[in-house]
PDB file of C-alpha atoms and ligand atoms in Angstrom:
ATOM      1  CA  MET A 408      -0.029   0.026   0.027  1.00 52.00           C
ATOM      2  CA  SER A 409       2.818   2.376   0.777  1.00 76.00           C
ATOM      3  CA  GLY A 410       6.364   2.594  -0.507  1.00 88.00           C
ATOM      4  CA  PRO A 411       6.933   2.865  -4.284  1.00 95.00           C
ATOM      5  CA  VAL A 412       3.751   2.798  -6.397  1.00 98.00           C
ATOM      6  CA  ALA A 413       3.067   2.363 -10.157  1.00 98.00           C
ATOM      7  CA  PHE A 414       0.546   4.848 -11.497  1.00 98.00           C
ATOM      8  CA  CYS A 415      -0.464   4.996 -15.211  1.00 98.00           C
ATOM      9  CA  GLY A 416       3.013   3.806 -16.178  1.00 98.00           C
ATOM     10  CA  LEU A 417       4.810   6.239 -13.815  1.00 98.00           C
ATOM     11  CA  GLU A 418       7.007   4.820 -11.003  1.00 98.00           C
ATOM     12  CA  LEU A 419       6.355   6.988  -7.973  1.00 98.00           C
ATOM     13  CA  ALA A 420       8.327   6.836  -4.738  1.00 97.00           C
ATOM     14  CA  HIS A 421       5.256   6.820  -2.592  1.00 98.00           C
ATOM     15  CA  PRO A 422       1.493   7.334  -3.075  1.00 98.00           C
ATOM     16  CA  VAL A 423       1.216  10.954  -1.894  1.00 98.00           C
ATOM     17  CA  VAL A 424       0.916  13.827  -4.462  1.00 98.00           C
ATOM     18  CA  ASN A 425      -0.444  17.379  -4.249  1.00 98.00           C
ATOM     19  CA  GLY A 426      -3.886  18.560  -5.250  1.00 98.00           C
ATOM     20  CA  SER A 427      -3.651  20.941  -8.193  1.00 98.00           C
ATOM     21  CA  GLY A 428      -3.441  24.576  -7.169  1.00 98.00           C
ATOM     22  CA  THR A 429      -2.625  23.915  -3.490  1.00 98.00           C
ATOM     23  CA  PHE A 430       1.195  23.982  -3.548  1.00 97.00           C
ATOM     24  CA  ASP A 431       3.124  26.546  -5.580  1.00 96.00           C
ATOM     25  CA  ALA A 432       6.433  24.748  -6.214  1.00 96.00           C
ATOM     26  CA  LEU A 433       7.907  27.677  -8.033  1.00 94.00           C
ATOM     27  CA  ALA A 434       7.100  30.085  -5.168  1.00 93.00           C
ATOM     28  CA  ALA A 435       8.497  27.596  -2.692  1.00 90.00           C
ATOM     29  CA  GLN A 436      11.723  27.440  -4.694  1.00 89.00           C
ATOM     30  CA  ARG A 437      11.881  31.282  -4.944  1.00 90.00           C
ATOM     31  CA  THR A 438      11.369  31.584  -1.199  1.00 88.00           C
ATOM     32  CA  PHE A 439      13.527  28.738   0.164  1.00 84.00           C
ATOM     33  CA  GLY A 440      15.931  28.184  -2.748  1.00 86.00           C
ATOM     34  CA  ASP A 441      16.998  24.853  -4.206  1.00 86.00           C
ATOM     35  CA  ALA A 442      17.031  23.327  -0.724  1.00 83.00           C
ATOM     36  CA  VAL A 443      13.325  22.412  -1.296  1.00 81.00           C
ATOM     37  CA  LEU A 444      14.199  20.134  -4.232  1.00 82.00           C
ATOM     38  CA  PRO A 445      15.825  17.147  -2.481  1.00 83.00           C
ATOM     39  CA  GLU A 446      13.136  17.319   0.184  1.00 86.00           C
ATOM     40  CA  PHE A 447      10.270  17.778  -2.224  1.00 94.00           C
ATOM     41  CA  PRO A 448       7.199  16.580  -0.280  1.00 96.00           C
ATOM     42  CA  PHE A 449       5.238  14.907  -3.179  1.00 98.00           C
ATOM     43  CA  ALA A 450       5.856  11.866  -5.298  1.00 98.00           C
ATOM     44  CA  ALA A 451       4.619  13.686  -8.341  1.00 98.00           C
ATOM     45  CA  TYR A 452       3.774  17.329  -8.871  1.00 98.00           C
ATOM     46  CA  VAL A 453       0.361  18.426 -10.199  1.00 98.00           C
ATOM     47  CA  SER A 454       0.568  22.043 -11.468  1.00 98.00           C
ATOM     48  CA  LYS A 455      -2.171  24.712 -11.042  1.00 97.00           C
ATOM     49  CA  THR A 456      -4.849  24.603 -13.763  1.00 98.00           C
ATOM     50  CA  ILE A 457      -3.963  26.471 -16.941  1.00 98.00           C
ATOM     51  CA  THR A 458      -6.359  27.819 -19.552  1.00 97.00           C
ATOM     52  CA  ARG A 459      -5.698  28.699 -23.211  1.00 97.00           C
ATOM     53  CA  GLU A 460      -5.836  32.498 -22.538  1.00 97.00           C
ATOM     54  CA  PRO A 461      -4.387  34.306 -19.542  1.00 98.00           C
ATOM     55  CA  ARG A 462      -6.824  34.881 -16.756  1.00 97.00           C
ATOM     56  CA  GLN A 463      -6.856  37.416 -13.909  1.00 97.00           C
ATOM     57  CA  GLY A 464      -8.854  35.253 -11.560  1.00 96.00           C
ATOM     58  CA  ASN A 465     -11.801  36.376  -9.386  1.00 96.00           C
ATOM     59  CA  PRO A 466     -11.956  39.634  -7.555  1.00 96.00           C
ATOM     60  CA  PRO A 467     -10.855  39.570  -3.815  1.00 97.00           C
ATOM     61  CA  PRO A 468     -11.516  38.435  -1.242  1.00 98.00           C
ATOM     62  CA  ARG A 469     -10.641  34.964  -2.484  1.00 98.00           C
ATOM     63  CA  LEU A 470     -10.438  32.959   0.681  1.00 98.00           C
ATOM     64  CA  TRP A 471     -12.600  32.324   3.771  1.00 98.00           C
ATOM     65  CA  GLU A 472     -11.339  30.165   6.609  1.00 96.00           C
ATOM     66  CA  ALA A 473     -14.096  27.885   7.750  1.00 93.00           C
ATOM     67  CA  PRO A 474     -14.039  26.011  11.135  1.00 89.00           C
ATOM     68  CA  ALA A 475     -12.799  22.855   9.479  1.00 95.00           C
ATOM     69  CA  GLY A 476     -11.490  23.959   6.182  1.00 96.00           C
ATOM     70  CA  LEU A 477     -11.234  26.608   3.546  1.00 98.00           C
ATOM     71  CA  ILE A 478     -13.535  28.201   0.982  1.00 98.00           C
ATOM     72  CA  ASN A 479     -11.763  29.443  -2.100  1.00 98.00           C
ATOM     73  CA  SER A 480     -12.894  31.569  -4.934  1.00 97.00           C
ATOM     74  CA  ILE A 481      -9.586  31.887  -6.775  1.00 97.00           C
ATOM     75  CA  GLY A 482     -11.088  31.808 -10.261  1.00 96.00           C
ATOM     76  CA  LEU A 483      -8.203  30.267 -12.126  1.00 95.00           C
ATOM     77  CA  PRO A 484      -5.683  33.063 -12.408  1.00 97.00           C
ATOM     78  CA  ASN A 485      -2.929  31.873 -14.732  1.00 97.00           C
ATOM     79  CA  ARG A 486      -0.666  33.154 -17.503  1.00 96.00           C
ATOM     80  CA  GLY A 487      -2.304  31.092 -20.194  1.00 98.00           C
ATOM     81  CA  LEU A 488      -0.960  28.288 -22.347  1.00 98.00           C
ATOM     82  CA  ASP A 489       1.867  30.224 -24.002  1.00 98.00           C
ATOM     83  CA  GLY A 490       3.191  31.733 -20.820  1.00 98.00           C
ATOM     84  CA  TYR A 491       3.021  28.389 -19.044  1.00 98.00           C
ATOM     85  CA  LEU A 492       4.890  26.575 -21.859  1.00 98.00           C
ATOM     86  CA  ALA A 493       7.542  29.265 -22.129  1.00 98.00           C
ATOM     87  CA  ASP A 494       8.222  30.054 -18.495  1.00 96.00           C
ATOM     88  CA  ASP A 495       6.648  27.700 -15.989  1.00 97.00           C
ATOM     89  CA  LEU A 496       7.063  24.337 -17.640  1.00 98.00           C
ATOM     90  CA  PRO A 497      10.885  24.436 -18.052  1.00 97.00           C
ATOM     91  CA  ARG A 498      11.202  25.436 -14.424  1.00 95.00           C
ATOM     92  CA  LEU A 499       8.734  22.823 -13.126  1.00 97.00           C
ATOM     93  CA  ALA A 500      10.620  20.170 -15.069  1.00 96.00           C
ATOM     94  CA  GLN A 501      13.573  20.675 -12.680  1.00 94.00           C
ATOM     95  CA  LEU A 502      11.496  19.230  -9.808  1.00 96.00           C
ATOM     96  CA  PRO A 503      12.830  15.793  -8.803  1.00 95.00           C
ATOM     97  CA  VAL A 504       9.423  14.179  -9.486  1.00 97.00           C
ATOM     98  CA  PRO A 505       7.187  13.559 -12.559  1.00 98.00           C
ATOM     99  CA  LEU A 506       5.071  16.467 -13.640  1.00 98.00           C
ATOM    100  CA  ILE A 507       1.324  16.291 -14.190  1.00 98.00           C
ATOM    101  CA  VAL A 508      -0.061  19.307 -16.020  1.00 98.00           C
ATOM    102  CA  ASN A 509      -3.662  20.262 -15.152  1.00 98.00           C
ATOM    103  CA  VAL A 510      -5.663  21.943 -17.984  1.00 98.00           C
ATOM    104  CA  MET A 511      -9.153  23.353 -18.323  1.00 96.00           C
ATOM    105  CA  GLY A 512     -11.129  24.688 -21.227  1.00 95.00           C
ATOM    106  CA  ASP A 513     -14.712  25.715 -21.801  1.00 89.00           C
ATOM    107  CA  SER A 514     -15.292  23.394 -24.789  1.00 92.00           C
ATOM    108  CA  PRO A 515     -13.801  20.048 -25.957  1.00 95.00           C
ATOM    109  CA  GLU A 516     -12.066  21.963 -28.733  1.00 95.00           C
ATOM    110  CA  HIS A 517     -10.348  24.330 -26.280  1.00 95.00           C
ATOM    111  CA  VAL A 518      -9.268  21.427 -24.081  1.00 97.00           C
ATOM    112  CA  GLY A 519      -8.031  19.669 -27.261  1.00 98.00           C
ATOM    113  CA  GLU A 520      -5.732  22.588 -28.031  1.00 98.00           C
ATOM    114  CA  LEU A 521      -4.326  22.511 -24.507  1.00 98.00           C
ATOM    115  CA  VAL A 522      -3.914  18.775 -24.517  1.00 98.00           C
ATOM    116  CA  SER A 523      -2.067  18.736 -27.859  1.00 98.00           C
ATOM    117  CA  ALA A 524       0.306  21.553 -26.913  1.00 98.00           C
ATOM    118  CA  VAL A 525       1.154  20.300 -23.428  1.00 98.00           C
ATOM    119  CA  ALA A 526       1.407  16.598 -24.383  1.00 98.00           C
ATOM    120  CA  ALA A 527       3.915  17.455 -27.109  1.00 98.00           C
ATOM    121  CA  ARG A 528       6.290  18.675 -24.434  1.00 98.00           C
ATOM    122  CA  PRO A 529       8.598  16.013 -22.949  1.00 98.00           C
ATOM    123  CA  GLU A 530       8.463  17.712 -19.490  1.00 97.00           C
ATOM    124  CA  ALA A 531       4.818  16.663 -19.044  1.00 98.00           C
ATOM    125  CA  ALA A 532       4.550  13.057 -17.790  1.00 98.00           C
ATOM    126  CA  ALA A 533       0.764  13.147 -17.705  1.00 98.00           C
ATOM    127  CA  LEU A 534      -2.227  15.478 -17.902  1.00 98.00           C
ATOM    128  CA  GLU A 535      -5.098  16.158 -15.614  1.00 98.00           C
ATOM    129  CA  LEU A 536      -8.342  17.443 -17.192  1.00 98.00           C
ATOM    130  CA  ASN A 537      -9.994  19.831 -14.781  1.00 97.00           C
ATOM    131  CA  VAL A 538     -13.747  19.472 -15.442  1.00 94.00           C
ATOM    132  CA  SER A 539     -14.722  20.383 -11.913  1.00 89.00           C
ATOM    133  CA  CYS A 540     -13.752  23.943 -10.917  1.00 87.00           C
ATOM    134  CA  PRO A 541     -16.609  25.234  -8.882  1.00 83.00           C
ATOM    135  CA  ASN A 542     -15.572  28.858  -9.530  1.00 83.00           C
ATOM    136  CA  VAL A 543     -16.002  28.853 -13.353  1.00 79.00           C
ATOM    137  CA  LYS A 544     -19.459  27.692 -14.546  1.00 62.00           C
ATOM    138  CA  SER A 545     -18.530  25.828 -17.677  1.00 59.00           C
ATOM    139  CA  GLY A 546     -16.082  23.604 -15.890  1.00 53.00           C
ATOM    140  CA  LEU A 547     -18.724  22.488 -13.462  1.00 53.00           C
ATOM    141  CA  ILE A 548     -21.259  21.717 -16.134  1.00 69.00           C
ATOM    142  CA  MET A 549     -18.858  19.543 -18.136  1.00 82.00           C
ATOM    143  CA  GLY A 550     -17.811  17.518 -15.109  1.00 88.00           C
ATOM    144  CA  ALA A 551     -21.314  16.804 -13.732  1.00 91.00           C
ATOM    145  CA  ASP A 552     -22.692  15.117 -16.873  1.00 93.00           C
ATOM    146  CA  PRO A 553     -21.541  11.758 -18.151  1.00 96.00           C
ATOM    147  CA  ALA A 554     -22.458  12.662 -21.772  1.00 95.00           C
ATOM    148  CA  GLU A 555     -20.277  15.795 -21.605  1.00 94.00           C
ATOM    149  CA  ILE A 556     -17.386  13.798 -20.237  1.00 96.00           C
ATOM    150  CA  ALA A 557     -17.799  11.219 -22.956  1.00 97.00           C
ATOM    151  CA  ALA A 558     -17.753  13.995 -25.620  1.00 96.00           C
ATOM    152  CA  LEU A 559     -14.729  15.561 -24.137  1.00 97.00           C
ATOM    153  CA  LEU A 560     -12.721  12.406 -24.018  1.00 98.00           C
ATOM    154  CA  ASP A 561     -13.755  11.383 -27.537  1.00 98.00           C
ATOM    155  CA  ARG A 562     -12.281  14.727 -28.627  1.00 97.00           C
ATOM    156  CA  VAL A 563      -9.006  14.622 -26.670  1.00 98.00           C
ATOM    157  CA  ARG A 564      -8.144  10.935 -26.244  1.00 98.00           C
ATOM    158  CA  PRO A 565      -6.894  10.477 -29.803  1.00 98.00           C
ATOM    159  CA  LEU A 566      -4.548  13.481 -29.333  1.00 98.00           C
ATOM    160  CA  THR A 567      -1.938  11.849 -27.051  1.00 98.00           C
ATOM    161  CA  PRO A 568      -0.842   8.454 -25.634  1.00 98.00           C
ATOM    162  CA  LYS A 569       0.193  10.182 -22.451  1.00 98.00           C
ATOM    163  CA  PRO A 570      -1.923   9.408 -19.346  1.00 98.00           C
ATOM    164  CA  LEU A 571      -5.085  11.483 -19.019  1.00 98.00           C
ATOM    165  CA  ILE A 572      -6.521  11.891 -15.599  1.00 98.00           C
ATOM    166  CA  VAL A 573     -10.023  13.364 -15.293  1.00 98.00           C
ATOM    167  CA  LYS A 574     -10.664  15.412 -12.174  1.00 98.00           C
ATOM    168  CA  LEU A 575     -14.194  14.924 -11.001  1.00 97.00           C
ATOM    169  CA  THR A 576     -16.493  17.162  -9.137  1.00 94.00           C
ATOM    170  CA  PRO A 577     -18.369  16.209  -5.928  1.00 94.00           C
ATOM    171  CA  ASN A 578     -21.122  18.532  -7.117  1.00 91.00           C
ATOM    172  CA  ALA A 579     -22.715  15.876  -9.311  1.00 92.00           C
ATOM    173  CA  THR A 580     -25.782  13.822  -8.745  1.00 92.00           C
ATOM    174  CA  ASP A 581     -24.081  10.589  -9.779  1.00 96.00           C
ATOM    175  CA  VAL A 582     -20.262  10.794  -9.561  1.00 97.00           C
ATOM    176  CA  GLY A 583     -20.034   7.023 -10.263  1.00 98.00           C
ATOM    177  CA  ALA A 584     -21.670   7.486 -13.666  1.00 98.00           C
ATOM    178  CA  VAL A 585     -19.341  10.343 -14.528  1.00 97.00           C
ATOM    179  CA  ALA A 586     -16.322   8.243 -13.599  1.00 98.00           C
ATOM    180  CA  ALA A 587     -17.659   5.284 -15.603  1.00 98.00           C
ATOM    181  CA  ALA A 588     -18.144   7.514 -18.611  1.00 98.00           C
ATOM    182  CA  ALA A 589     -14.552   8.778 -18.278  1.00 98.00           C
ATOM    183  CA  GLU A 590     -13.234   5.165 -18.154  1.00 98.00           C
ATOM    184  CA  ALA A 591     -15.384   3.994 -21.053  1.00 98.00           C
ATOM    185  CA  HIS A 592     -14.159   6.826 -23.238  1.00 98.00           C
ATOM    186  CA  GLY A 593     -10.444   6.376 -22.572  1.00 98.00           C
ATOM    187  CA  ALA A 594      -9.406   8.094 -19.347  1.00 98.00           C
ATOM    188  CA  ASP A 595      -6.424   6.446 -17.740  1.00 98.00           C
ATOM    189  CA  ALA A 596      -7.390   7.544 -14.173  1.00 98.00           C
ATOM    190  CA  VAL A 597      -9.821   9.742 -12.307  1.00 98.00           C
ATOM    191  CA  SER A 598      -9.112  12.109  -9.437  1.00 98.00           C
ATOM    192  CA  LEU A 599     -11.607  13.145  -6.817  1.00 98.00           C
ATOM    193  CA  VAL A 600     -12.925  15.185  -5.161  1.00 98.00           C
ATOM    194  CA  ASN A 601     -12.462  18.739  -6.309  1.00 97.00           C
ATOM    195  CA  THR A 602     -14.062  21.269  -3.931  1.00 97.00           C
ATOM    196  CA  LEU A 603     -17.742  21.330  -2.860  1.00 96.00           C
ATOM    197  CA  ARG A 604     -19.683  24.465  -3.684  1.00 95.00           C
ATOM    198  CA  GLY A 605     -20.161  26.654  -0.645  1.00 96.00           C
ATOM    199  CA  MET A 606     -20.365  30.229   0.560  1.00 96.00           C
ATOM    200  CA  ALA A 607     -19.717  32.575   3.508  1.00 97.00           C
ATOM    201  CA  LEU A 608     -21.458  35.801   4.405  1.00 98.00           C
ATOM    202  CA  HIS A 609     -19.715  39.031   5.454  1.00 97.00           C
ATOM    203  CA  PRO A 610     -20.175  39.070   9.277  1.00 96.00           C
ATOM    204  CA  ALA A 611     -21.254  42.760   9.303  1.00 98.00           C
ATOM    205  CA  THR A 612     -23.198  43.255   6.090  1.00 98.00           C
ATOM    206  CA  GLY A 613     -24.594  39.813   5.363  1.00 98.00           C
ATOM    207  CA  ALA A 614     -23.379  40.108   1.771  1.00 98.00           C
ATOM    208  CA  PRO A 615     -21.446  37.300   0.102  1.00 98.00           C
ATOM    209  CA  TRP A 616     -17.834  37.457   1.511  1.00 98.00           C
ATOM    210  CA  LEU A 617     -16.083  36.012  -1.513  1.00 98.00           C
ATOM    211  CA  GLY A 618     -15.553  38.207  -4.577  1.00 96.00           C
ATOM    212  CA  GLY A 619     -16.883  35.349  -6.741  1.00 95.00           C
ATOM    213  CA  GLY A 620     -20.040  35.083  -4.591  1.00 96.00           C
ATOM    214  CA  THR A 621     -19.624  31.390  -3.921  1.00 96.00           C
ATOM    215  CA  GLY A 622     -16.499  29.269  -3.641  1.00 97.00           C
ATOM    216  CA  GLY A 623     -15.171  25.709  -3.201  1.00 97.00           C
ATOM    217  CA  VAL A 624     -15.026  24.133   0.271  1.00 98.00           C
ATOM    218  CA  SER A 625     -12.052  22.040   1.011  1.00 98.00           C
ATOM    219  CA  GLY A 626     -10.234  20.497   4.037  1.00 98.00           C
ATOM    220  CA  PRO A 627     -11.344  18.274   6.868  1.00 98.00           C
ATOM    221  CA  ALA A 628     -14.959  19.432   6.455  1.00 98.00           C
ATOM    222  CA  ILE A 629     -15.307  17.422   3.252  1.00 98.00           C
ATOM    223  CA  ARG A 630     -13.262  14.310   4.134  1.00 98.00           C
ATOM    224  CA  ALA A 631     -16.221  12.039   4.806  1.00 98.00           C
ATOM    225  CA  VAL A 632     -17.844  13.190   1.576  1.00 98.00           C
ATOM    226  CA  ALA A 633     -14.654  12.472  -0.356  1.00 98.00           C
ATOM    227  CA  LEU A 634     -14.255   9.011   1.245  1.00 98.00           C
ATOM    228  CA  ALA A 635     -17.777   8.058   0.279  1.00 98.00           C
ATOM    229  CA  GLN A 636     -17.366   9.238  -3.334  1.00 98.00           C
ATOM    230  CA  ILE A 637     -14.004   7.473  -3.666  1.00 98.00           C
ATOM    231  CA  HIS A 638     -15.659   4.287  -2.434  1.00 98.00           C
ATOM    232  CA  GLU A 639     -18.515   4.755  -4.882  1.00 98.00           C
ATOM    233  CA  VAL A 640     -16.310   5.395  -7.807  1.00 98.00           C
ATOM    234  CA  ALA A 641     -13.989   2.463  -6.919  1.00 98.00           C
ATOM    235  CA  ALA A 642     -17.039   0.188  -7.315  1.00 98.00           C
ATOM    236  CA  ARG A 643     -17.695   1.503 -10.795  1.00 98.00           C
ATOM    237  CA  VAL A 644     -14.268   1.765 -12.453  1.00 98.00           C
ATOM    238  CA  SER A 645     -11.064  -0.334 -12.716  1.00 98.00           C
ATOM    239  CA  ILE A 646      -8.796   2.606 -13.680  1.00 98.00           C
ATOM    240  CA  PRO A 647      -6.693   4.071 -10.843  1.00 98.00           C
ATOM    241  CA  ILE A 648      -8.155   6.680  -8.556  1.00 98.00           C
ATOM    242  CA  VAL A 649      -6.386   9.656  -7.031  1.00 99.00           C
ATOM    243  CA  GLY A 650      -8.331  10.301  -3.818  1.00 98.00           C
ATOM    244  CA  MET A 651      -8.366  13.690  -2.149  1.00 98.00           C
ATOM    245  CA  GLY A 652     -10.414  15.791   0.252  1.00 98.00           C
ATOM    246  CA  GLY A 653      -9.282  16.809   3.675  1.00 98.00           C
ATOM    247  CA  VAL A 654      -6.405  14.359   4.122  1.00 98.00           C
ATOM    248  CA  GLN A 655      -4.311  15.533   7.075  1.00 98.00           C
ATOM    249  CA  THR A 656      -2.592  12.386   8.399  1.00 98.00           C
ATOM    250  CA  GLY A 657      -1.310   8.921   7.381  1.00 98.00           C
ATOM    251  CA  VAL A 658      -4.478   7.424   8.876  1.00 98.00           C
ATOM    252  CA  HIS A 659      -6.645   9.562   6.592  1.00 98.00           C
ATOM    253  CA  ALA A 660      -4.455   8.567   3.600  1.00 98.00           C
ATOM    254  CA  ARG A 661      -4.716   4.868   4.567  1.00 98.00           C
ATOM    255  CA  ASP A 662      -8.486   5.199   4.714  1.00 98.00           C
ATOM    256  CA  PHE A 663      -8.595   6.667   1.177  1.00 98.00           C
ATOM    257  CA  LEU A 664      -6.380   3.868  -0.070  1.00 98.00           C
ATOM    258  CA  ARG A 665      -8.622   1.295   1.603  1.00 97.00           C
ATOM    259  CA  ALA A 666     -11.632   2.903  -0.043  1.00 98.00           C
ATOM    260  CA  GLY A 667     -10.058   2.250  -3.416  1.00 98.00           C
ATOM    261  CA  ALA A 668      -7.545   4.996  -4.200  1.00 98.00           C
ATOM    262  CA  THR A 669      -4.156   4.221  -5.714  1.00 98.00           C
ATOM    263  CA  LEU A 670      -2.749   7.674  -4.846  1.00 98.00           C
ATOM    264  CA  VAL A 671      -3.771  10.253  -2.271  1.00 98.00           C
ATOM    265  CA  ALA A 672      -3.508  13.948  -2.883  1.00 99.00           C
ATOM    266  CA  VAL A 673      -2.920  16.526  -0.163  1.00 98.00           C
ATOM    267  CA  GLY A 674      -4.330  20.032  -0.598  1.00 98.00           C
ATOM    268  CA  THR A 675      -5.623  22.312   2.150  1.00 98.00           C
ATOM    269  CA  GLU A 676      -3.262  20.755   4.787  1.00 98.00           C
ATOM    270  CA  SER A 677      -0.215  22.044   2.815  1.00 97.00           C
ATOM    271  CA  PHE A 678      -1.380  25.643   3.541  1.00 95.00           C
ATOM    272  CA  ARG A 679      -0.963  24.878   7.252  1.00 93.00           C
ATOM    273  CA  ASP A 680       2.166  22.773   6.941  1.00 93.00           C
ATOM    274  CA  PRO A 681       4.087  22.973   3.626  1.00 92.00           C
ATOM    275  CA  ARG A 682       5.854  19.687   4.478  1.00 94.00           C
ATOM    276  CA  ALA A 683       2.509  17.942   5.044  1.00 97.00           C
ATOM    277  CA  GLY A 684       2.919  15.684   1.950  1.00 98.00           C
ATOM    278  CA  ALA A 685       6.165  14.208   3.169  1.00 97.00           C
ATOM    279  CA  ARG A 686       4.903  13.860   6.725  1.00 98.00           C
ATOM    280  CA  ILE A 687       1.727  12.103   5.602  1.00 98.00           C
ATOM    281  CA  ALA A 688       3.762   9.743   3.331  1.00 98.00           C
ATOM    282  CA  ASP A 689       6.058   8.874   6.297  1.00 97.00           C
ATOM    283  CA  GLU A 690       3.045   8.328   8.609  1.00 98.00           C
ATOM    284  CA  LEU A 691       1.421   6.097   5.985  1.00 98.00           C
ATOM    285  CA  GLU A 692       4.640   4.177   5.513  1.00 97.00           C
ATOM    286  CA  ALA A 693       4.931   3.573   9.300  1.00 97.00           C
ATOM    287  CA  LEU A 694       1.288   2.584   9.493  1.00 96.00           C
ATOM    288  CA  VAL A 695       1.556   0.045   6.738  1.00 93.00           C
ATOM    289  CA  ARG A 696       4.768  -1.386   8.173  1.00 93.00           C
ATOM    290  CA  LYS A 697       3.093  -1.767  11.548  1.00 93.00           C
ATOM    291  CA  GLU A 698       0.044  -3.459   9.984  1.00 89.00           C
ATOM    292  CA  ARG A 699       2.311  -5.899   8.008  1.00 87.00           C
ATOM    293  CA  THR A 700       4.092  -6.797  11.230  1.00 90.00           C
ATOM    294  CA  PHE A 701       0.849  -7.316  13.083  1.00 86.00           C
ATOM    295  CA  PRO A 702      -1.622  -8.350  10.327  1.00 81.00           C
ATOM    296  CA  ASP A 703      -4.193  -9.800  12.764  1.00 62.00           C
ATOM    297  CA  PRO A 704      -7.148  -7.367  12.659  1.00 58.00           C
ATOM    298  CA  ALA A 705      -7.590  -8.078  16.411  1.00 53.00           C
ATOM    299  CA  GLY A 706      -4.001  -6.947  16.853  1.00 45.00           C
ATOM    300  CA  SER A 707      -2.571  -3.651  15.759  1.00 46.00           C
ATOM    301  CA  ASN A 708      -5.649  -2.481  13.840  1.00 51.00           C
ATOM    302  CA  ALA A 709      -7.985  -2.920  16.692  1.00 49.00           C
ATOM    303  CA  PRO A 710      -8.677   0.104  18.892  1.00 48.00           C
ATOM    304  CA  ASP A 711      -5.960   0.255  21.533  1.00 48.00           C
ATOM    305  CA  SER A 712      -8.138   1.518  24.336  1.00 44.00           C
ATOM    306  CA  ARG A 713     -11.645   2.015  25.501  1.00 44.00           C
ATOM    307  CA  ALA A 714     -11.339   5.715  24.698  1.00 46.00           C
ATOM    308  CA  GLU A 715     -10.323   4.898  21.100  1.00 48.00           C
ATOM    309  CA  ARG A 716     -13.123   2.374  20.712  1.00 45.00           C
ATOM    310  CA  GLU A 717     -15.651   4.994  21.734  1.00 49.00           C
ATOM    311  CA  ASN A 718     -14.050   8.009  19.925  1.00 53.00           C
ATOM    312  CA  PRO A 719     -11.790   6.659  17.193  1.00 53.00           C
ATOM    313  CA  GLN A 720     -11.896   9.999  15.322  1.00 54.00           C
ATOM    314  CA  GLN A 721     -10.562  11.760  18.372  1.00 46.00           C
ATOM    315  CA  THR A 722      -7.665   9.400  19.214  1.00 39.00           C
ATOM    316  CA  ARG A 723      -6.576   8.284  15.761  1.00 44.00           C
ATOM    317  CA  ALA A 724      -5.387  11.584  14.272  1.00 40.00           C
TER     318      ALA A 724
HETATM  319  O1  RRO B  25      -8.950  28.460  -9.239  1.00 83.26           O
HETATM  320  C1  RRO B  25      -9.950  28.040  -8.591  1.00 83.26           C
HETATM  321  O2  RRO B  25     -10.787  28.869  -8.188  1.00 83.26           O
HETATM  322  C2  RRO B  25     -10.188  26.629  -8.341  1.00 83.26           C
HETATM  323  C3  RRO B  25     -10.019  25.621  -9.240  1.00 83.26           C
HETATM  324 BR1  RRO B  25      -9.318  25.831 -10.980  1.00 83.26          BR
HETATM  325  C4  RRO B  25     -10.450  24.283  -8.884  1.00 83.26           C
HETATM  326  O3  RRO B  25     -10.351  23.334  -9.670  1.00 83.26           O
HETATM  327  N1  RRO B  25     -10.959  24.077  -7.669  1.00 83.26           N
HETATM  328  C5  RRO B  25     -11.136  25.066  -6.782  1.00 83.26           C
HETATM  329  O4  RRO B  25     -11.606  24.875  -5.720  1.00 83.26           O
HETATM  330  N2  RRO B  25     -10.702  26.355  -7.127  1.00 83.26           N
END
């Protein structure tokens, strides 16, 4: 379960990667220098979503800290395809792990242009198709409808043999059906969950706090939702799953793997602890080693104490 893992033909050192847009590797390198490279916390790096044209993103405020998570309304600021290919991609290629490039467009044709251009670059090991941003309407519509996913993959699958990962939204009535459509039309993997649509009100005025009106909820608040959706999707597809949504510890990562994920992505927790990816991978490794040593479910996996039996979520952080 832990240790090196094969994913869509990539050999990864461990099963923990980052969620797209939650860890800026170039900013980390600017701030801390090349010292971040040998200690890079993730086994593969997923870059922030790019679009064909540059985008400013949503007006501020863009973040709201919720009691058990974060609501973002970032709105996809990025320098566009040309800027990414010219400036970011060569620098991201210096990271010591494979690079997965996340792209989004508002039609299959636009996504096709992005996929062709990115996949032609040797720096990109795989692509993630973001059909699930809650802060741009077209992305949400595409990702919630199996027929739209089928049409998208029919358009882009022939464009590259590189792995295509489809990032799914939890804001769908039947996420299993969307995942099944992705698999049937050629996706190599699915990743889930993107953020859940939510909002916060200005405490004084009662108006929407976020510049975009609504945003995407992430963090521990959505972990149980993510777990259920990963479990549901795992029953519907045989392609690998990248599970994410509120993972903070090795125990949480192990739960996602048990629910059917092959990889686990860490997102919101990296804002609190930039080394969270490495810590969670270490915790997972230790947990798996302990369980191999004591495989009896009545042994190491059983609750250690009455307190843990009664309140496992409190004591098994
Ligand atoms: O940039 C964003 O606002 C954003 C994106 Br692209 C996404 O996929 N998920 C999210 O919560 N925010």
